[in-house]
Coordinates of C-alpha atoms in Angstrom, one line a residue:
S1358 CA 15.9 9.4 -7.5
V1359 CA 16.1 6.7 -10.8
D1360 CA 19.2 5.3 -9.7
Q1361 CA 18.0 5.0 -5.9
P1362 CA 16.1 1.8 -5.3
P1363 CA 13.3 2.1 -3.4
L1364 CA 11.7 2.1 -0.1
A1365 CA 10.6 -1.3 -0.2
L1366 CA 13.9 -3.2 -1.4
Y1367 CA 15.1 -1.2 1.4
N1368 CA 13.2 -2.6 4.0
A1369 CA 13.3 -6.1 2.3
M1370 CA 17.3 -5.9 2.9
I1371 CA 17.2 -5.2 6.5
Q1372 CA 14.6 -7.3 7.0
V1373 CA 17.2 -10.3 5.5
C1374 CA 20.1 -8.8 7.9
L1375 CA 18.3 -7.9 10.6
Q1376 CA 17.2 -12.2 10.3
F1377 CA 20.9 -13.3 10.4
G1378 CA 22.5 -11.6 12.7
R1379 CA 23.9 -8.7 10.3
V1380 CA 22.8 -5.9 11.7
D1381 CA 25.7 -3.5 11.1
R1382 CA 24.6 -4.1 7.6
A1383 CA 20.7 -3.4 8.6
H1384 CA 21.8 -0.3 9.9
D1385 CA 24.1 1.2 7.0
H1386 CA 21.3 0.6 5.0
L1387 CA 19.4 2.8 7.7
N1388 CA 22.1 5.4 7.3
T1389 CA 21.4 5.4 3.4
I1390 CA 18.0 5.4 3.6
Q1391 CA 17.8 9.0 5.5
Q1392 CA 21.0 10.8 4.1
S1393 CA 18.7 10.1 0.7
K1394 CA 17.4 13.1 -0.6
H1395 CA 14.1 10.8 -2.2
I1396 CA 13.2 8.5 -0.4
Q1397 CA 12.2 8.9 4.1
P1398 CA 11.8 5.6 6.4
D1399 CA 8.9 4.9 7.3
V1400 CA 7.2 2.8 10.1
I1401 CA 8.5 -0.7 9.0
T1402 CA 11.6 0.7 8.0
F1403 CA 11.7 1.3 12.4
G1404 CA 9.6 -1.8 12.5
H1405 CA 12.2 -4.6 11.8
F1406 CA 14.8 -2.4 14.5
V1407 CA 11.9 -2.7 16.4
Y1408 CA 11.1 -6.6 16.5
K1409 CA 14.9 -7.1 16.3
T1410 CA 15.5 -5.0 19.9
S1411 CA 11.9 -6.8 21.7
S1412 CA 13.5 -10.3 20.9
D1413 CA 17.0 -9.9 21.9
A1414 CA 15.1 -8.0 25.3
D1415 CA 16.7 -4.3 24.9
W1416 CA 14.2 -2.4 26.1
P1417 CA 16.0 1.0 26.5
A1418 CA 16.7 0.6 22.4
V1419 CA 13.2 0.1 22.1
D1420 CA 12.0 2.8 24.0
V1421 CA 14.4 4.7 21.2
L1422 CA 13.0 2.8 18.5
M1423 CA 9.5 4.3 19.3
A1424 CA 9.9 7.3 19.6
M1425 CA 11.7 7.5 16.0
L1426 CA 8.5 6.6 14.9
V1427 CA 6.7 8.8 16.3
R1428 CA 8.8 11.0 14.0
A1429 CA 8.4 9.6 11.0
G1430 CA 5.9 11.2 10.0
E1431 CA 2.8 11.1 10.2
T1432 CA 1.8 9.5 7.2
E1433 CA 3.8 6.8 7.2
A1434 CA 2.8 5.6 10.8
T1435 CA -0.4 5.9 10.9
P1436 CA -1.1 5.3 14.7
E1437 CA -3.2 2.0 13.0
K1438 CA 0.5 0.9 12.1
R1439 CA 2.2 1.9 15.3
T1440 CA -0.7 0.0 17.2
D1441 CA -0.1 -3.0 15.2
L1442 CA 3.5 -2.7 15.4
F1443 CA 3.5 -2.2 19.4
I1444 CA 1.6 -5.4 19.5
P1445 CA 4.0 -7.9 19.4
V1446 CA 6.4 -6.0 21.1
L1447 CA 4.5 -5.6 24.9
K1448 CA 3.9 -9.3 24.4
A1449 CA 7.8 -9.7 24.1
Y1450 CA 7.8 -7.1 27.5
A1451 CA 4.8 -8.4 29.3
R1452 CA 6.9 -12.2 29.3
S1453 CA 9.7 -10.2 31.4
H1454 CA 8.2 -7.7 33.5
H1455 CA 6.6 -7.0 36.4
P1456 CA 2.3 -5.9 36.4
E1457 CA 3.9 -2.5 37.2
E1458 CA 6.3 -1.8 34.2
V1459 CA 4.1 -3.4 31.7
W1460 CA 1.2 -0.8 32.5
A1461 CA 3.8 1.9 32.6
F1462 CA 5.2 0.6 29.0
A1463 CA 1.7 0.3 27.5
F1464 CA 0.3 3.7 28.4
K1465 CA 3.2 5.5 27.9
A1466 CA 2.9 4.1 23.8
I1467 CA -0.4 5.6 23.9
D1468 CA 0.1 8.6 25.7
Q1469 CA 3.4 9.7 24.4
Y1470 CA 3.9 7.8 20.8
G1471 CA 0.5 7.8 19.4
V1472 CA -0.6 4.2 19.4
L1473 CA -4.2 3.9 20.4
P1474 CA -6.4 2.5 22.9
D1475 CA -6.3 -1.3 20.9
P1476 CA -8.3 -4.2 22.8
R1477 CA -5.4 -5.9 22.1
I1478 CA -3.5 -3.8 24.3
L1479 CA -6.5 -4.8 27.2
D1480 CA -6.4 -8.7 26.5
V1481 CA -2.0 -8.6 26.9
G1482 CA -2.4 -6.7 30.1
L1483 CA -5.2 -8.7 31.5
G1484 CA -3.4 -12.2 30.4
N1485 CA 0.2 -11.0 32.1
L1486 CA -2.2 -10.4 35.7
I1487 CA -3.6 -13.3 35.7
R1488 CA -0.3 -15.0 34.5
I1489 CA 1.0 -13.7 36.8
G1490 CA -1.5 -13.9 39.5
R1491 CA -2.3 -10.2 40.5
L1492 CA -5.7 -10.6 40.4
G1493 CA -6.2 -7.0 42.4
M1494 CA -4.6 -4.6 39.4
I1495 CA -8.1 -6.5 36.6
Q1496 CA -9.4 -3.9 37.6
P1497 CA -7.7 -0.8 37.6
W1498 CA -6.6 -1.7 34.1
V1499 CA -10.3 -2.6 32.6
K1500 CA -11.0 1.5 33.8
K1501 CA -7.5 2.9 32.8
M1502 CA -8.0 2.1 29.5
S1503 CA -12.0 2.7 29.4
T1504 CA -10.9 6.9 29.9
Y1505 CA -9.6 6.7 26.8
D1506 CA -12.5 7.8 23.7
Q1507 CA -12.4 4.0 22.2
G1508 CA -12.4 2.4 25.3
A1509 CA -12.3 -0.7 26.1
Q1510 CA -14.7 -3.9 27.7
I1511 CA -14.1 -7.5 28.8
T1512 CA -15.1 -9.1 26.3
S1513 CA -16.2 -12.9 25.8
K1514 CA -13.5 -14.1 24.4
T1515 CA -11.6 -12.4 27.1
A1516 CA -13.1 -13.3 30.0
L1517 CA -13.3 -16.8 29.2
T1518 CA -9.5 -16.5 28.0
M1519 CA -8.9 -15.1 31.5
M1520 CA -10.9 -17.6 33.3
R1521 CA -9.2 -20.7 31.7
Q1522 CA -5.6 -19.1 31.5
F1523 CA -6.7 -18.8 35.8
Y1524 CA -8.2 -21.9 35.8
F1525 CA -4.3 -23.6 34.6
D1526 CA -1.9 -21.7 36.0
T1527 CA -3.5 -21.1 39.3
R1528 CA -6.4 -23.0 40.8
P1529 CA -9.3 -21.0 40.3
S1530 CA -10.6 -18.9 44.3
H1531 CA -14.7 -18.5 44.1
T1532 CA -14.2 -15.6 44.1
V1533 CA -12.4 -15.2 40.6
L1534 CA -15.0 -17.2 39.1
V1535 CA -17.3 -15.1 40.2
W1536 CA -16.1 -12.3 39.3
L1537 CA -15.2 -12.9 35.5
C1538 CA -19.6 -14.5 35.2
R1539 CA -20.7 -11.3 37.0
H1540 CA -18.6 -9.4 33.9
L1541 CA -20.1 -12.6 31.5
T1542 CA -23.8 -12.3 32.5
N1543 CA -23.7 -8.4 32.5
N1544 CA -21.9 -7.6 28.8
V1545 CA -22.6 -10.7 27.0
P1546 CA -25.5 -12.7 28.7
E1547 CA -25.6 -14.8 25.9
Y1548 CA -22.9 -16.5 26.9
W1549 CA -23.9 -16.6 30.3

């Protein structure tokens, strides 16, 4: 084990290889880690591959990698780390998919991959709905997120971001503005 480089060094080599397009070398490093008896890949190791495949829009490969994160071990791949890793992947996914697909991807990550129902997931989902103009799905998103233990709320920051984005993207209808303002008054009256 003294001759074996530490996992942090392998993770750094994988990151550099992926940044410079040497995916084959990155996989060689991953294979070396997996064959070692002294070190095991962690959430950072798989995270580099997830970021690379999401930037390449290879979504089936992202699913495989997220499943590997679950098997990476609870200690190394805690739900908090998985969630931090998942948020940028979800943002990339939302840029190129319909709201129903984003919904399925987000809740599959929560239910199957151990990602926490973080408020950032709600923000990404709502931002996607506003951008595309699918306002009817906002309430189901909020309700679905609130079914989890940690729940979700439309905070003043989220509501203001939604209002601003909707205004600049589609020019506001009074119905949506009233709906957003009502949430502001109910949840955070000081921002009304």
